[in-house]
CSV table of C-alpha atoms and ligand atoms in Angstrom, one decimal:
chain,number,residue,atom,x,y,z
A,1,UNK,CA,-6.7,-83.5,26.6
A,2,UNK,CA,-4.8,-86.7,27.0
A,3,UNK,CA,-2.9,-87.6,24.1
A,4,UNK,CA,-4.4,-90.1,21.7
A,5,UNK,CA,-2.4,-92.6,19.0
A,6,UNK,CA,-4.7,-93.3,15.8
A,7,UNK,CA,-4.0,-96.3,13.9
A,8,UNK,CA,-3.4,-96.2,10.2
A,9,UNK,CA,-3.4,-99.4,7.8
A,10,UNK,CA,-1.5,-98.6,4.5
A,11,UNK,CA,-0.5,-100.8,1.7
A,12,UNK,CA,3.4,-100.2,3.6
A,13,UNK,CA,2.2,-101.5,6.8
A,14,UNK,CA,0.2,-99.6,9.2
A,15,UNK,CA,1.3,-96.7,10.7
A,16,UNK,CA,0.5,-94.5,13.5
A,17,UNK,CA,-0.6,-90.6,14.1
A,18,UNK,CA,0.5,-89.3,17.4
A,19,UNK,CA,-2.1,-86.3,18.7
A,20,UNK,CA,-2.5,-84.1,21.3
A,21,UNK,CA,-0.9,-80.6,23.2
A,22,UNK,CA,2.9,-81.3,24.0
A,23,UNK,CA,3.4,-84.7,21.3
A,24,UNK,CA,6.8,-82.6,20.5
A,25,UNK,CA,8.1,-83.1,23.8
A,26,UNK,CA,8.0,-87.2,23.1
A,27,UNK,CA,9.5,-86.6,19.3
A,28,UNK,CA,12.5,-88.7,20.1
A,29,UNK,CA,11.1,-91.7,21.4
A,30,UNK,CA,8.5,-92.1,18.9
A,31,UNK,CA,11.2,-91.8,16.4
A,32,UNK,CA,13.5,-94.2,18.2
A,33,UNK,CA,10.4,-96.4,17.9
A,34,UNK,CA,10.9,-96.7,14.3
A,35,UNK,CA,14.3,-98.2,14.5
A,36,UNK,CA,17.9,-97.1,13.8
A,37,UNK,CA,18.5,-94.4,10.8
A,38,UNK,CA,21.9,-93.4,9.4
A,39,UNK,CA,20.9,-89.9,9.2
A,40,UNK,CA,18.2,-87.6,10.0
A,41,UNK,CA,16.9,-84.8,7.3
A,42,UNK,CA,15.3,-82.2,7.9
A,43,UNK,CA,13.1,-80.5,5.5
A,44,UNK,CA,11.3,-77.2,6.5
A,45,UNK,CA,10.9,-73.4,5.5
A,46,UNK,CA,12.5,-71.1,6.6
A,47,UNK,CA,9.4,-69.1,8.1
A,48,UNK,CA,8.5,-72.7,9.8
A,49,UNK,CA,12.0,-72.9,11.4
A,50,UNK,CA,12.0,-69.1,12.4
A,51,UNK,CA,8.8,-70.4,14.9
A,52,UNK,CA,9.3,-73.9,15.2
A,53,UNK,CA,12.8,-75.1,14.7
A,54,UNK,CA,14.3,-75.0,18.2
A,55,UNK,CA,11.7,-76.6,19.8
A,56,UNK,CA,11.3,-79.3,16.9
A,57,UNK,CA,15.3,-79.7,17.4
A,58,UNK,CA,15.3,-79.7,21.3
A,59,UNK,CA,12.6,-82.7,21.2
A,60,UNK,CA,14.4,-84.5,18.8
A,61,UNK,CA,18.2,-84.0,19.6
A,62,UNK,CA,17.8,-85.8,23.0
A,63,UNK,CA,19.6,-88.9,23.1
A,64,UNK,CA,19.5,-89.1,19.2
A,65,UNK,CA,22.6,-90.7,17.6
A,66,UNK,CA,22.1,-90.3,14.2
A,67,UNK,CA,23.5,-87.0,12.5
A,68,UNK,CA,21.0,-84.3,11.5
A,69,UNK,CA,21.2,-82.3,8.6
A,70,UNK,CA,19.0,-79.3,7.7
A,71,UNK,CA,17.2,-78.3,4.4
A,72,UNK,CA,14.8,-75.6,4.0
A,73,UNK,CA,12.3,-74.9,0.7
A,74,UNK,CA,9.7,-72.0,0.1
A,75,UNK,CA,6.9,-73.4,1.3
A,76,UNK,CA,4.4,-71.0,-1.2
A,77,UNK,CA,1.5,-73.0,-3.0
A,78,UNK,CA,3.1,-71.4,-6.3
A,79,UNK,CA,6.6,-73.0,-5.5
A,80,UNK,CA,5.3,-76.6,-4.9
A,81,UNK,CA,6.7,-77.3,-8.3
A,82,UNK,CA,9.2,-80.0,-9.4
A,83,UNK,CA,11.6,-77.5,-9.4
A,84,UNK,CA,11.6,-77.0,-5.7
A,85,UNK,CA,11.6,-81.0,-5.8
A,86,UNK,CA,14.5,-81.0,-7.7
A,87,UNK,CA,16.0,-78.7,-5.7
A,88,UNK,CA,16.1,-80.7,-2.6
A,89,UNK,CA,16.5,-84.3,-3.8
A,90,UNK,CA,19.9,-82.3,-4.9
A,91,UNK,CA,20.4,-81.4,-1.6
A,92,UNK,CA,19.5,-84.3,0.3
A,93,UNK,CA,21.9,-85.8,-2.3
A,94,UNK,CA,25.0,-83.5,-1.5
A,95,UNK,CA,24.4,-83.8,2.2
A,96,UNK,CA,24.8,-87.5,2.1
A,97,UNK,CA,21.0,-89.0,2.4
A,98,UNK,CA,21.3,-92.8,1.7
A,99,UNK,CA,18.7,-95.8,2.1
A,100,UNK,CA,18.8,-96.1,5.5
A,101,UNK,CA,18.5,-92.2,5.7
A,102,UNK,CA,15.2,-90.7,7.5
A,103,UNK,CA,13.4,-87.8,6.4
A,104,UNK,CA,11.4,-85.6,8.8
A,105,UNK,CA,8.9,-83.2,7.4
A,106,UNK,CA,8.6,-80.2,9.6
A,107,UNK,CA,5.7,-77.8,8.1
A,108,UNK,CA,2.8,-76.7,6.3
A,109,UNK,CA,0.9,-78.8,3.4
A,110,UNK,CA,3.4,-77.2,0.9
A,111,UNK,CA,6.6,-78.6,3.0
A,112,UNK,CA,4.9,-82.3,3.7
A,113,UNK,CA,3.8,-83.1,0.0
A,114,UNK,CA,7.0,-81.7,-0.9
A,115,UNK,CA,9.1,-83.5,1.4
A,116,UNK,CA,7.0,-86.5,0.9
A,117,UNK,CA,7.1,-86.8,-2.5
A,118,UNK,CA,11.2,-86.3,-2.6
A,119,UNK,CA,10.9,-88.9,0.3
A,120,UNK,CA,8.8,-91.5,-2.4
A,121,UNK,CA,11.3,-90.8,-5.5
A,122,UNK,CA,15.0,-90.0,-4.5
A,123,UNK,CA,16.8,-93.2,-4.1
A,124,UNK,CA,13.4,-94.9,-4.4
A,125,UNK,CA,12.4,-94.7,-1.7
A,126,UNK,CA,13.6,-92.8,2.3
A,127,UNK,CA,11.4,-93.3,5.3
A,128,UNK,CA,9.5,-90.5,6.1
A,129,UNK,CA,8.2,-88.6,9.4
A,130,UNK,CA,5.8,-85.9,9.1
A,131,UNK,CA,5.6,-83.1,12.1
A,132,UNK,CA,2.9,-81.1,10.3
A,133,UNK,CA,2.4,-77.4,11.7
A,134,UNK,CA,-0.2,-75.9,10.1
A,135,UNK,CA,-3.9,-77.0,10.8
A,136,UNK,CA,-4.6,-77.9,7.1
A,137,UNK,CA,-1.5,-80.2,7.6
A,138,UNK,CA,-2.9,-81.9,10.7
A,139,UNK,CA,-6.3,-83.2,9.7
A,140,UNK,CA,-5.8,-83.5,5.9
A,141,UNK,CA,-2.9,-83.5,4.1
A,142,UNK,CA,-0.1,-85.0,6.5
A,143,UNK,CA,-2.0,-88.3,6.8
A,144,UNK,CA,-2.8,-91.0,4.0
A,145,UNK,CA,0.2,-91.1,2.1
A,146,UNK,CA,-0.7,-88.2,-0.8
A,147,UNK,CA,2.4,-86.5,-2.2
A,148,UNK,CA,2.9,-84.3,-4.9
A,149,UNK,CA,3.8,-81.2,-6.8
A,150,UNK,CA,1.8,-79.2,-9.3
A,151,UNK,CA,1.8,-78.5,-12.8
A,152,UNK,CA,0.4,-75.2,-14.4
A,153,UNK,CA,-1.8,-77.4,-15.7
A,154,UNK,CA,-2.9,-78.7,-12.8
A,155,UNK,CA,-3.2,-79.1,-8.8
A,156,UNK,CA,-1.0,-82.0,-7.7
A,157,UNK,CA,-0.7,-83.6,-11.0
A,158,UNK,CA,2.5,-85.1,-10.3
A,159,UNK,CA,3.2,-87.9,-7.1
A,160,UNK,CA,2.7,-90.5,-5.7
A,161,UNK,CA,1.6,-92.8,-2.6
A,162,UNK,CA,3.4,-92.9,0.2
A,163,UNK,CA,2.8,-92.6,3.7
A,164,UNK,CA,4.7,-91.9,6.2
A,165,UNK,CA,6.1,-94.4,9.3
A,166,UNK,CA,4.8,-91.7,11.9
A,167,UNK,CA,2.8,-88.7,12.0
A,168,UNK,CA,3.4,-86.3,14.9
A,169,UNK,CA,0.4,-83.6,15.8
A,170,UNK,CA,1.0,-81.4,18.4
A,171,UNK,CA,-1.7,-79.1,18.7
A,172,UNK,CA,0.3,-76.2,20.4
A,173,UNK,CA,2.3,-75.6,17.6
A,174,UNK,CA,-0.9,-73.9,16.3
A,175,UNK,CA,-0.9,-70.8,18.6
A,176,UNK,CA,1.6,-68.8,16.2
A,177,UNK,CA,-0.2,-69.7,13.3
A,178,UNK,CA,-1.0,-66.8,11.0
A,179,UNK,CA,-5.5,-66.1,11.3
A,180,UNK,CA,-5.7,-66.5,7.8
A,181,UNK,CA,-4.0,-70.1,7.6
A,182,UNK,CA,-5.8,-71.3,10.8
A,183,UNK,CA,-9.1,-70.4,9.2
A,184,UNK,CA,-7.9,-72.1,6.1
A,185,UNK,CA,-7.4,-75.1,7.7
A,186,UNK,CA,-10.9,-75.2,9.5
A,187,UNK,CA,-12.2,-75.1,5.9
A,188,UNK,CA,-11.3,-78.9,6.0
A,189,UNK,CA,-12.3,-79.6,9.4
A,190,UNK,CA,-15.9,-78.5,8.4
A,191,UNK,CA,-15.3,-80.8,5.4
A,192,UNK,CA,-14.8,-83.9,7.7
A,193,UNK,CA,-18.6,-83.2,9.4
A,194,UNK,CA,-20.5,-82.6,5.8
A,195,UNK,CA,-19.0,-85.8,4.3
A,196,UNK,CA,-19.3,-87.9,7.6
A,197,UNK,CA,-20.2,-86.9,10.9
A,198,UNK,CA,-23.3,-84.9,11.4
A,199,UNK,CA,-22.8,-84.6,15.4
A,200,UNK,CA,-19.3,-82.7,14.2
A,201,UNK,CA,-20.8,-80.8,12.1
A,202,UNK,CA,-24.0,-79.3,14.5
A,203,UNK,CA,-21.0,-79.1,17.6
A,204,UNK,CA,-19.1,-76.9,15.2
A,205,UNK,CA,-22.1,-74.7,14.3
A,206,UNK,CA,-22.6,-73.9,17.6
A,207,UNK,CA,-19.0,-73.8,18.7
A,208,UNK,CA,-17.5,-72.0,16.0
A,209,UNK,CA,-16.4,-68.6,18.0
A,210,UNK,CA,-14.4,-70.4,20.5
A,211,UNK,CA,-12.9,-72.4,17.6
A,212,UNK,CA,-12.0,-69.6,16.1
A,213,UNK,CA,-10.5,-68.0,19.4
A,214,UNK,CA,-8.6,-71.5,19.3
A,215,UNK,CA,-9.2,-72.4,22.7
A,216,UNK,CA,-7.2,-75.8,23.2
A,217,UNK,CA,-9.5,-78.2,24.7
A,218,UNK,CA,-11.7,-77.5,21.5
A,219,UNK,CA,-8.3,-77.1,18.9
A,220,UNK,CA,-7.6,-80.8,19.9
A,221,UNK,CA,-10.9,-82.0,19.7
A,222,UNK,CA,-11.9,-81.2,16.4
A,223,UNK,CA,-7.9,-82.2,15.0
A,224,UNK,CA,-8.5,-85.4,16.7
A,225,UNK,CA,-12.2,-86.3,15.1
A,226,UNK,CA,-10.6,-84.8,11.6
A,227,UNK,CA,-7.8,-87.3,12.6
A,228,UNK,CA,-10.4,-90.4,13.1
A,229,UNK,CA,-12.5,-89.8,10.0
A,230,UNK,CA,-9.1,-89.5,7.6
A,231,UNK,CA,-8.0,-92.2,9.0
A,232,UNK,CA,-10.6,-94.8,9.0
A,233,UNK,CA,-11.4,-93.6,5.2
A,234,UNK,CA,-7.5,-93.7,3.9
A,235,UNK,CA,-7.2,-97.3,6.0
A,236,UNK,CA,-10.0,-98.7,3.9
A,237,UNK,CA,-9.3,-97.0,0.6
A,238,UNK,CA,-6.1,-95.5,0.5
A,239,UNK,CA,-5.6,-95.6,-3.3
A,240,UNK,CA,-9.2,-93.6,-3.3
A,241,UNK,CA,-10.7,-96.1,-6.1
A,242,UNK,CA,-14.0,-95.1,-3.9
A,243,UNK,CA,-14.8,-94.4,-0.3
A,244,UNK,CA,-11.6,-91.8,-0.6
A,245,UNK,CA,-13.2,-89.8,-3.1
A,246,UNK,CA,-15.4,-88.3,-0.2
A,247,UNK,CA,-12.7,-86.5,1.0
A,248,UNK,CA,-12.7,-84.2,-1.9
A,249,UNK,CA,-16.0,-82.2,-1.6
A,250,UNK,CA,-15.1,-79.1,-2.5
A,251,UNK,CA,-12.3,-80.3,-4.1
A,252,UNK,CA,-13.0,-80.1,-7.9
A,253,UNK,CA,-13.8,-76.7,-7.8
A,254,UNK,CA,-11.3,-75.8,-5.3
A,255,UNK,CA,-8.5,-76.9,-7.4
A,256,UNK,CA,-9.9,-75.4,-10.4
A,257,UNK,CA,-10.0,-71.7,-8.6
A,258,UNK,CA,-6.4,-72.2,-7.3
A,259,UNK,CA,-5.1,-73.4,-11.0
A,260,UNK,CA,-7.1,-70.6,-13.0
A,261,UNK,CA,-5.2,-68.1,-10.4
A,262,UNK,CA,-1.7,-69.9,-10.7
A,263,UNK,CA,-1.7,-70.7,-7.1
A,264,UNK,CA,-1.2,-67.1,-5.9
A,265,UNK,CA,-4.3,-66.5,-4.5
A,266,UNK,CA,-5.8,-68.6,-2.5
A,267,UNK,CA,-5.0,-70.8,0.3
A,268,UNK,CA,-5.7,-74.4,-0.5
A,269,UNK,CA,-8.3,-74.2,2.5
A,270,UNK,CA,-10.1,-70.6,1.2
A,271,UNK,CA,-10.1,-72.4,-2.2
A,272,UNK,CA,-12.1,-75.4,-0.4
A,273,UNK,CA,-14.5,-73.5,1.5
A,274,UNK,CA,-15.5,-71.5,-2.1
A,275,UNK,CA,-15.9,-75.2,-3.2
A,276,UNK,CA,-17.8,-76.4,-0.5
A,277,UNK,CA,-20.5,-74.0,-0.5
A,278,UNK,CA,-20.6,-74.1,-4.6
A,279,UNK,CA,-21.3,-78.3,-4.1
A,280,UNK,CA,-23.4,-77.2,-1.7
A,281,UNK,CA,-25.5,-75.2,-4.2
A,282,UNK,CA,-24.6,-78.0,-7.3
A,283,UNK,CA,-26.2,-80.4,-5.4
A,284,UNK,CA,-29.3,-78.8,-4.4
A,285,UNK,CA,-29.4,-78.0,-8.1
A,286,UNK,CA,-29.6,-81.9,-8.9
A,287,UNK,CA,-32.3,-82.2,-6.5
A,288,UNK,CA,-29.8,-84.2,-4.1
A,289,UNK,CA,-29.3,-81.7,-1.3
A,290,UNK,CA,-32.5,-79.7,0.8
A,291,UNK,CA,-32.3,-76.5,0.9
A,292,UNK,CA,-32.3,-76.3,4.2
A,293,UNK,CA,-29.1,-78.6,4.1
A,294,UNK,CA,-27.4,-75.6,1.4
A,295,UNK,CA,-27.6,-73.0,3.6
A,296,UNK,CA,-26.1,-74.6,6.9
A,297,UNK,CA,-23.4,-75.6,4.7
A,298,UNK,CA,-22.9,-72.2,3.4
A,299,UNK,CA,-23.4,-70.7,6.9
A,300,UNK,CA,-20.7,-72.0,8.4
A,301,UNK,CA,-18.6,-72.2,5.7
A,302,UNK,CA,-19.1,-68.2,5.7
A,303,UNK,CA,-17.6,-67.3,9.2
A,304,UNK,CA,-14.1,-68.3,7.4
A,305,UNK,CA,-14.9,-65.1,6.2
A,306,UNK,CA,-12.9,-63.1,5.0
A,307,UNK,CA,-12.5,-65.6,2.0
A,308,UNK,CA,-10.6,-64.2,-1.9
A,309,UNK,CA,-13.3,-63.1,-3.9
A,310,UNK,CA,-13.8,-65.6,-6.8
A,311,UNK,CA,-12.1,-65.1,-9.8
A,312,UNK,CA,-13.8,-62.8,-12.4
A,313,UNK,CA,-13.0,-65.6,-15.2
A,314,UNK,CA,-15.9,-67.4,-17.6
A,315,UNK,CA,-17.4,-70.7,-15.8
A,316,UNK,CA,-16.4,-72.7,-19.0
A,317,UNK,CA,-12.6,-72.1,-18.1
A,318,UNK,CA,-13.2,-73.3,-14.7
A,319,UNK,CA,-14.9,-76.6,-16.5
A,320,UNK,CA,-12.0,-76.9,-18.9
A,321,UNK,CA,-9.5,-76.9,-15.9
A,322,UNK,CA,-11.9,-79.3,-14.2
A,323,UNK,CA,-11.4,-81.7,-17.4
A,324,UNK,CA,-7.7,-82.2,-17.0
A,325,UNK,CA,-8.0,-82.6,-12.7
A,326,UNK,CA,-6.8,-86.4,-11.3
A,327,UNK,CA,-10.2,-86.4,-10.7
A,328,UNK,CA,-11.8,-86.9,-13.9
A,329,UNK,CA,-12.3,-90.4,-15.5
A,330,UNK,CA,-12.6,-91.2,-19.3
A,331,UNK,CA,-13.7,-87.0,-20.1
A,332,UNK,CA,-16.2,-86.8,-16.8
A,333,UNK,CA,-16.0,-84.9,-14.3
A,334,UNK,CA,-16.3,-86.2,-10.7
A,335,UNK,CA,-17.9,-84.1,-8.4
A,336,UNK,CA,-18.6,-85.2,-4.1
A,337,UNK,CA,-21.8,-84.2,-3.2
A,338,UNK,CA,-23.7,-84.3,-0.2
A,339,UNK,CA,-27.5,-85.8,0.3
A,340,UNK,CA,-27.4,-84.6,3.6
A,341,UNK,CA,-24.8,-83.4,6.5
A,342,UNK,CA,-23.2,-86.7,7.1
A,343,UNK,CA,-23.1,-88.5,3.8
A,344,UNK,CA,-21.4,-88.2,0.9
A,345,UNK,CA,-21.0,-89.7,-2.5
A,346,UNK,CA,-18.9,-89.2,-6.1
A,347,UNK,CA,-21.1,-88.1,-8.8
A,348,UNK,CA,-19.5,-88.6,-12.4
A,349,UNK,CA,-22.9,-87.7,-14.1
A,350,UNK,CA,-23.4,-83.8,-13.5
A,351,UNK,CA,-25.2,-82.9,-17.0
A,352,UNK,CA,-22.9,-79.6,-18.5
A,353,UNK,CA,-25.5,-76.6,-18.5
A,354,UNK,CA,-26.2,-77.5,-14.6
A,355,UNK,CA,-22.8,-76.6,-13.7
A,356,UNK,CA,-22.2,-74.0,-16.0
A,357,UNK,CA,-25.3,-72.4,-14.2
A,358,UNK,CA,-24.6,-72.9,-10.7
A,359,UNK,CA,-20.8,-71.4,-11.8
A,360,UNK,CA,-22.6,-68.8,-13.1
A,361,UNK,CA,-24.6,-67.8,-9.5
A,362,UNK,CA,-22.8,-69.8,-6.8
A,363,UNK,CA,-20.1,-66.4,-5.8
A,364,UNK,CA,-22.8,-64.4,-5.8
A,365,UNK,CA,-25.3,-66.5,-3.9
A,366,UNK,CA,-22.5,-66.3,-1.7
A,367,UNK,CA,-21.9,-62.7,-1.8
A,368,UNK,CA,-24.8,-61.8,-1.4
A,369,UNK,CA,-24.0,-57.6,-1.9
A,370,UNK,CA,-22.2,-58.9,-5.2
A,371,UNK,CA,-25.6,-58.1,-7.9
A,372,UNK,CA,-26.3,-61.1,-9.5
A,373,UNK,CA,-25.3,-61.7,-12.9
A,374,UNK,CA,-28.6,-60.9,-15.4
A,375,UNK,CA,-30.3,-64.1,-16.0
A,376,UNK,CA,-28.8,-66.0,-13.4
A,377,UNK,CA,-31.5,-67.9,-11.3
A,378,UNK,CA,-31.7,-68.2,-7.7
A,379,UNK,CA,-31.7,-71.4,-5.7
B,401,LIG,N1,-7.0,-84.5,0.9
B,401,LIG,C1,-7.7,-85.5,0.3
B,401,LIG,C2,-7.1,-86.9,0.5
B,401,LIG,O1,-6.2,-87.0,1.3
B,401,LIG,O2,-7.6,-87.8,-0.1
């Protein structure tokens, strides 16, 4: 597949994502593209840059002037902390970043919100490149300018806005990417045809095996169309006051089942696909979403499989960690729920005992050889 450029207009000027097998192997250029830097940083993990780093470096040592200095972070969910962003805004600072410094992300979602956020605060402000390497970094959380760290309070409850000059997504990387994190990241691929492209959605149902064996034409067809959709939402909404908000389905209980397990559970992706297929079921609850609907969504949301079971913890914990998500406005919550596979829309009006019910059954609607809690009805 030919490469493709996607346009993206931010509140900094637009900016552009770079896709397609071999993007690595123009790194320099595009970079050069941006102007003159005093230095480069890089910020990876040290896993990443066992795989990745000395073809990320070969691509982007050609011809370039500037001097490039290293820096790598543990890229676990349950070190995306301010700690960890203390850490290397120290480093950064020790190594000499300054204002006319460049920062190039090179990694999973941990590494780029990480980077990115570091990139937003330490001398307010360091132009930023992000050379994501995982799938859920591709289509999701490399693009649109979210950064942030967590709080045990709460998923990403510290960051800010700030996108990046470039975005670099070279599908090959992928091929050494561990099963578990590939299939995590196809949790948000299938999120992209539920909240807005139906034809995605039915082409994924009936090419999900081949997906799964990532064969390429397919891998950079889907991380293209992901591409499209976050694009055109973040360039009309980037500060998600509205049209954004469609991008979390799956989200407010996702985030709730990764905070109640202190991050060390699940994969950001395994905790979206439980909250997909619970939305799924919440909204059929409201009357919003046939049945028919439910169970395609929960159908292919299943050959993730194997996902962490969900957590054995009372549905009003889950609520009470849903109260204190970015998510919630004035005490509501804010779910995204789906009228049909397509569409999407924020709901802030979720009466309490219809989610405390569908907490109660939705893992074991799921599960189906889990026994269903006594008393709990059946959608
Ligand atoms: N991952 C959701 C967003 O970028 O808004």
């Amino acid at each position: 597949m030919e490469k493709k450029r996607i346009l993206v207009n931010s509140s900094a000027g637009s900016y552009v994502i770079v896709c397609g097998a071999g993007v690595l192997e123009n790194a320099a250029s595009e970079i050069r593209k941006l102007g003159s830097f005093s230095g480069v940083h890089l910020v990876s993990s040290p896993k990443v840059w066992r795989v990745a780093g000395k073809k990320v470096l070969k691509h982007l040592s050609t011809k370039a002037k500037a001097p490039v200095k290293m820096h790598l972070m543990n890229d676990a969910e349950s070190a995306k902390n301010l700690n960890t962003a203390e850490k290397l805004c120290r480093s950064l600072v020790r190594s000499g970043i300054d204002r006319h410094s460049l920062i190039i992300a090179v990694g999973g979602g941990v590494v780029g919100d990480v980077a990115g956020f570091v990139a937003s605060a330490c001398l307010r402000g360091v132009a930023l490149v992000q050379i994501p390497t995982t799938l859920i970094a591709q289509v999701d959380s490399a693009v649109g300018g979210k950064t942030g760290v967590n709080l045990p309070e709460g998923k990403n409850l510290v960051g800010t806005f700030y996108p990046a000059r470039l975005v670099l997504v070279d599908s090959t990387v992928l091929r050494t990417l561990p099963d578990r994190q590939y299939r995590g990241g196809l949790a948000e691929v299938i999120k992209y045809g539920v909240i807005a492209d139906t034809e995605l959605f039915a082409w994924l149902e009936k090419n999900f095996d081949a997906v799964l064996r990532r064969d390429p034409a397919m891998l950079s067809r889907i991380i293209a169309r992901s591409l499209e959709i976050k694009a055109r939402v973040v360039s009309r909404d980037e500060r998600e006051s509205g049209l954004r908000e469609i991008l979390n389905f799956g989200h407010t209980f996702g985030h709730a089942l990764e905070t109640i397990t202190n991050y060390r559970v699940y994969q950001h992706g395994e905790a979206v696909a439980w909250g997909m297929m619970t939305a799924a079921l919440l909204g059929h609850e409201l009357r919003l979403t046939p049945a028919d609907e439910v169970s395609r969504i929960v159908s292919l949301v299943r050959r993730l499989s194997p996902l962490p079971p969900w957590p054995k913890v009372p549905p009003k914990k889950l609520i009470a960690l849903m109260h204190s998500d970015k998510k919630a406005r004035a005490g509501k919550l804010r779910f995204v729920l789906a009228p049909r596979i397509g569409k999407a829309h924020s709901h802030d009006d979720v009466p309490a005992d219809i989610l405390e019910r569908v907490l109660h059954f939705a893992p074991h609607f799921i599960n189906p050889e889990t026994p269903q809690p006594k008393g709990n009805r059946h959608v």
